[in-house]
Structure formats: C-alpha cells, structure tokens
PDB file of C-alpha atoms in Angstrom:
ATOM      1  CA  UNK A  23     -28.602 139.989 -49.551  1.00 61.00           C
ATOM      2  CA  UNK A  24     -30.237 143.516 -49.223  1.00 63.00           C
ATOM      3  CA  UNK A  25     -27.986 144.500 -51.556  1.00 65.00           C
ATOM      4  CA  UNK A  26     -27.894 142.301 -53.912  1.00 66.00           C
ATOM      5  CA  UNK A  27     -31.406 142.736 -54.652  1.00 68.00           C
ATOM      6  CA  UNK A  28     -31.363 146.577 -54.558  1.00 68.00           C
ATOM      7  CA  UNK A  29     -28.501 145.874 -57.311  1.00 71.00           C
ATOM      8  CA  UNK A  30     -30.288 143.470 -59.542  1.00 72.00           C
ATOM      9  CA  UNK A  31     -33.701 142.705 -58.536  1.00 76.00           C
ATOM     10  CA  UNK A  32     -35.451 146.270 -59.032  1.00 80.00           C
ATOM     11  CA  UNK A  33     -34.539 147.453 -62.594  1.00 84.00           C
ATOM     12  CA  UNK A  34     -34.521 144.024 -63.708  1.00 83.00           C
ATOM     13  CA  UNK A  35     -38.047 143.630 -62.924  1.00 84.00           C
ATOM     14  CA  UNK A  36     -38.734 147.092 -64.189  1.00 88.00           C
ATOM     15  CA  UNK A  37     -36.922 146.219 -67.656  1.00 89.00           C
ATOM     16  CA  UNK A  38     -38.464 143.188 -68.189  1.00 88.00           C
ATOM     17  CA  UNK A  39     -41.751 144.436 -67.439  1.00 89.00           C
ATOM     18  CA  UNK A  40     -40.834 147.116 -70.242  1.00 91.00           C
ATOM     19  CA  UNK A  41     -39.417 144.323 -72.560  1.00 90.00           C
ATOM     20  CA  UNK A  42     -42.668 142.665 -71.785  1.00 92.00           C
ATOM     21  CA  UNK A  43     -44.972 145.460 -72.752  1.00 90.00           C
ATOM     22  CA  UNK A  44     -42.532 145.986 -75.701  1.00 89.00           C
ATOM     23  CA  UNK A  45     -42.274 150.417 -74.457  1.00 87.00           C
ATOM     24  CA  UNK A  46     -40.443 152.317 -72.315  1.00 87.00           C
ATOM     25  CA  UNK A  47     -42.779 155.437 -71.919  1.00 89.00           C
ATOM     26  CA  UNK A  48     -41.323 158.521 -70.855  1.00 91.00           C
ATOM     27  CA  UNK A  49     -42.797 158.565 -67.738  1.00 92.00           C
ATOM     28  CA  UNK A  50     -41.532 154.755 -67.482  1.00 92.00           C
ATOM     29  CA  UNK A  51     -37.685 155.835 -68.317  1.00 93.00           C
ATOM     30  CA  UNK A  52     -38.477 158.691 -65.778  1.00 93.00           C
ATOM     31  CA  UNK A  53     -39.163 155.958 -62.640  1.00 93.00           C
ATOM     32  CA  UNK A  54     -36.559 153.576 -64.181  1.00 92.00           C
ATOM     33  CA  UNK A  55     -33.760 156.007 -63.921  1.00 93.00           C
ATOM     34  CA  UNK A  56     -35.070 156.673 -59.981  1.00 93.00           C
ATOM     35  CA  UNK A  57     -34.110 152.925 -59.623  1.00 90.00           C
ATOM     36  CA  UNK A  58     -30.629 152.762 -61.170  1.00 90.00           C
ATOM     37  CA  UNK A  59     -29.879 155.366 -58.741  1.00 91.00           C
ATOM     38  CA  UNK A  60     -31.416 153.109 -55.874  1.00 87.00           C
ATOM     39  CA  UNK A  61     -29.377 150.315 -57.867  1.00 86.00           C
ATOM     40  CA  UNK A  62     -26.130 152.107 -57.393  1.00 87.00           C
ATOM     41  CA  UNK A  63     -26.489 153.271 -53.971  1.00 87.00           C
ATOM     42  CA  UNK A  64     -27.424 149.456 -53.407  1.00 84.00           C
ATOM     43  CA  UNK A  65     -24.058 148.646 -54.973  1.00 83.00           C
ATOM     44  CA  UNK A  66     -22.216 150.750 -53.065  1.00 85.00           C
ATOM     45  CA  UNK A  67     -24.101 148.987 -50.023  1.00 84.00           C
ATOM     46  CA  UNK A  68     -22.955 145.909 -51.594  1.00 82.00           C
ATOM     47  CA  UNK A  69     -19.367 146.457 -51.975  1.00 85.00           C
ATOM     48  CA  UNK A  70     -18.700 147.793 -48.174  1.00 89.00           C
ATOM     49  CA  UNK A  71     -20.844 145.398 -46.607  1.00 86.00           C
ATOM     50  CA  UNK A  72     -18.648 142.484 -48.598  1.00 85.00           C
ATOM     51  CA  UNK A  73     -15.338 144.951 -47.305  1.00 92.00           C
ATOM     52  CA  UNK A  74     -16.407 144.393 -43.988  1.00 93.00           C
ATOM     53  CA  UNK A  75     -17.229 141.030 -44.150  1.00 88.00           C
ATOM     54  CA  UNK A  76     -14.127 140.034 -46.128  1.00 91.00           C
ATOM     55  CA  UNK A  77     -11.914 141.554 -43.232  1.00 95.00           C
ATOM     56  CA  UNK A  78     -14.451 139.399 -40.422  1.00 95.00           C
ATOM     57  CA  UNK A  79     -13.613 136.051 -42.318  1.00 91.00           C
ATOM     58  CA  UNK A  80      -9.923 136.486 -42.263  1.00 94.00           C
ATOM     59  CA  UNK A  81      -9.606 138.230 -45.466  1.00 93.00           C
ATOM     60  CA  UNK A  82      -9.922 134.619 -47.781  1.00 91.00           C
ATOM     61  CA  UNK A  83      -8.676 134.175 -51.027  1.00 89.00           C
ATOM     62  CA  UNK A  84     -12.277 133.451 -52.197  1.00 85.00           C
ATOM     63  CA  UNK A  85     -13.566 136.851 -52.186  1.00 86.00           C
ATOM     64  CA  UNK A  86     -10.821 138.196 -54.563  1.00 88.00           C
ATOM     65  CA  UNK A  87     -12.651 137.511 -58.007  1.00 86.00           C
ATOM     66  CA  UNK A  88     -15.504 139.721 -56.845  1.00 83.00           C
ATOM     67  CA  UNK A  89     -13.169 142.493 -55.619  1.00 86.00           C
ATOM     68  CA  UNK A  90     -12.182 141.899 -59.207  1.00 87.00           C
ATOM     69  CA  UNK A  91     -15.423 142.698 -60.309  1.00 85.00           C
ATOM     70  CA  UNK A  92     -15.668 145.900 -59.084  1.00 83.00           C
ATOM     71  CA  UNK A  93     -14.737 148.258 -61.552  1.00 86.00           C
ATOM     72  CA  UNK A  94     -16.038 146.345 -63.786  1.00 87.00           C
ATOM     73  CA  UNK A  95     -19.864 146.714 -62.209  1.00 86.00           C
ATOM     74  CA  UNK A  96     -18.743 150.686 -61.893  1.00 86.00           C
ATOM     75  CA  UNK A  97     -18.203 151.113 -65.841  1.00 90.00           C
ATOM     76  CA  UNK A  98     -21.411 148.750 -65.765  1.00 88.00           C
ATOM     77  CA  UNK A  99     -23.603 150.863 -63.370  1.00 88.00           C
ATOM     78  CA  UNK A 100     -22.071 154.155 -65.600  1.00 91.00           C
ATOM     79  CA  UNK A 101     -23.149 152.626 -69.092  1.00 93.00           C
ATOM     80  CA  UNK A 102     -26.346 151.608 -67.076  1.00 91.00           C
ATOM     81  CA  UNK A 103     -27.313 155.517 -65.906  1.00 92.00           C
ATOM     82  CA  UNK A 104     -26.404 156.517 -69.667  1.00 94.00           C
ATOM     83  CA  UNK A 105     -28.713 153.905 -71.745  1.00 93.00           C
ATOM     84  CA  UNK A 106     -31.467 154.688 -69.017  1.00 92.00           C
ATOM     85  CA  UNK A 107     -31.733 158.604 -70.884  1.00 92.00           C
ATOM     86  CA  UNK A 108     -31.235 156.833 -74.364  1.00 88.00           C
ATOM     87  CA  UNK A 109     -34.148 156.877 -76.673  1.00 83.00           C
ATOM     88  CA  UNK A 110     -33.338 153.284 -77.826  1.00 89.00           C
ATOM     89  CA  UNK A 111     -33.118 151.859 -74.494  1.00 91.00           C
ATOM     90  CA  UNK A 112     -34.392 148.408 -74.512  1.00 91.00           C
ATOM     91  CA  UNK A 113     -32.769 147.281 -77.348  1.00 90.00           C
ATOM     92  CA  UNK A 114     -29.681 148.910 -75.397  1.00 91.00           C
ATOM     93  CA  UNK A 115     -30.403 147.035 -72.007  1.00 90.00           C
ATOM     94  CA  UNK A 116     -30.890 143.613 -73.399  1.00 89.00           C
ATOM     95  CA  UNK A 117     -27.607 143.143 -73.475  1.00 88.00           C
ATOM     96  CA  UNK A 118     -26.692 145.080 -70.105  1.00 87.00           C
ATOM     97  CA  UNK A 119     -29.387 142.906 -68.664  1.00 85.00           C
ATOM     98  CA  UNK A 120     -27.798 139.744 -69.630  1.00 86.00           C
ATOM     99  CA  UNK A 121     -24.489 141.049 -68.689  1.00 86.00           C
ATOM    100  CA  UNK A 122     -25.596 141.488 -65.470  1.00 82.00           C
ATOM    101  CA  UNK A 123     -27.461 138.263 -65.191  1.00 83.00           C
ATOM    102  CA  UNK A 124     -23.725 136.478 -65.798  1.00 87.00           C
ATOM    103  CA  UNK A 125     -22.010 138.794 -63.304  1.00 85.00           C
ATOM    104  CA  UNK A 126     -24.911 138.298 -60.663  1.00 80.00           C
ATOM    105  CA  UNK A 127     -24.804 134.294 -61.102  1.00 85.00           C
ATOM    106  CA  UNK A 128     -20.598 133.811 -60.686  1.00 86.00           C
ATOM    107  CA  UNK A 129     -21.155 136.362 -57.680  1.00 80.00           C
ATOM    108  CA  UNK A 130     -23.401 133.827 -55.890  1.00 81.00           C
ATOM    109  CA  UNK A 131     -21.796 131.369 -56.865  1.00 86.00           C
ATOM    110  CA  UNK A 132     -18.299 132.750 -55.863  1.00 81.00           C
ATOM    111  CA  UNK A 133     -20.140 133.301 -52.224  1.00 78.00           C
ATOM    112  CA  UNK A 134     -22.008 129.963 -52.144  1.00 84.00           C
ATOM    113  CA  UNK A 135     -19.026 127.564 -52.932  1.00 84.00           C
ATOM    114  CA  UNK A 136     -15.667 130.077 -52.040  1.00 78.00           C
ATOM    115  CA  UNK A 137     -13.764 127.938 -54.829  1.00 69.00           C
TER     116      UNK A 137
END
C-alpha cells in the first residue's frame, strides 16, 4: 500500500493543489519534479513488491492484467518526468492525472476482487 501511495498519492495532491491555485511556480515545478522521482522509485517499489507477492500466492491468473500494465505505467511515469519540465504543464497533466486515476482504480480493483 506504501507504494501505491508513493505512486499516486504525492504528485496528485501536489497537482491538484497547483490546479487549485490555477500556477505552477517555478519553484513549485522545482519540488514537483522531486516527487515524480519519489513517484517512480515508489513504482518500482510497487512492481517488485507485487513480483514477490505474485510468486507467494501461487503465481494466480489474477495478477496478470497488472503485469500488463507495466509498461504501460513506464511510458506513463516517462511522459510524466517530461510534462513536469514543460512550461504548459497543467494543462498537460490534466489528462495524465486522469489517466492515472483510471489505471489506479482497475489496479485496486484487480487486487480487491482477483476477477
């Protein structure tokens, strides 16, 4: 769950607090991009903690779809460190920051029910 939340939950909250102020200073862009480092070494955390748990549980069929996933979050997390130097960034991360949303929700839910 650690990881999880060092994925999504800190540069969400830092975005939308930008979104909500309606800026991304400099100096905001400059702590920002400090988390979506934080966010990808969280990922990383993610993805071999789920490894290891994967091969405890017997290696289910579940878990496939987020394996799935993976290189899709990668080219996500990439696109993510890029728009974080871009001078247009929130208009750029409103739509990273839904996509992310989406891929956060089927992950719990993929983990909550194992269809």
């Amino acid at each position: 769950m650690f990881g999880l939340i060092g994925w999504g939950g800190l540069t969400t909250g830092a975005y939308y607090m930008m979104a909500i102020e309606g800026e991304a200073t400099e100096k905001m862009l400059k702590a920002y991009r400090k988390l979506v480092i934080v966010e990808i070494i969280s990922l990383f955390a993610l993805a071999i903690s789920g490894i290891f748990m994967w091969i405890e549980l017997g290696m289910p069929d579940w878990v496939y779809p987020a394996f799935a996933l993976a290189p899709v979050l990668a080219v996500g997390e990439w696109y993510h460190y890029k728009i974080a130097h871009s001078t247009d960034f929130l208009k750029k991360m409103r739509f990273v920051s839904i996509f992310y949303t989406i891929i956060a929700v089927f992950l719990i839910y993929d983990m909550v029910f194992k269809p």
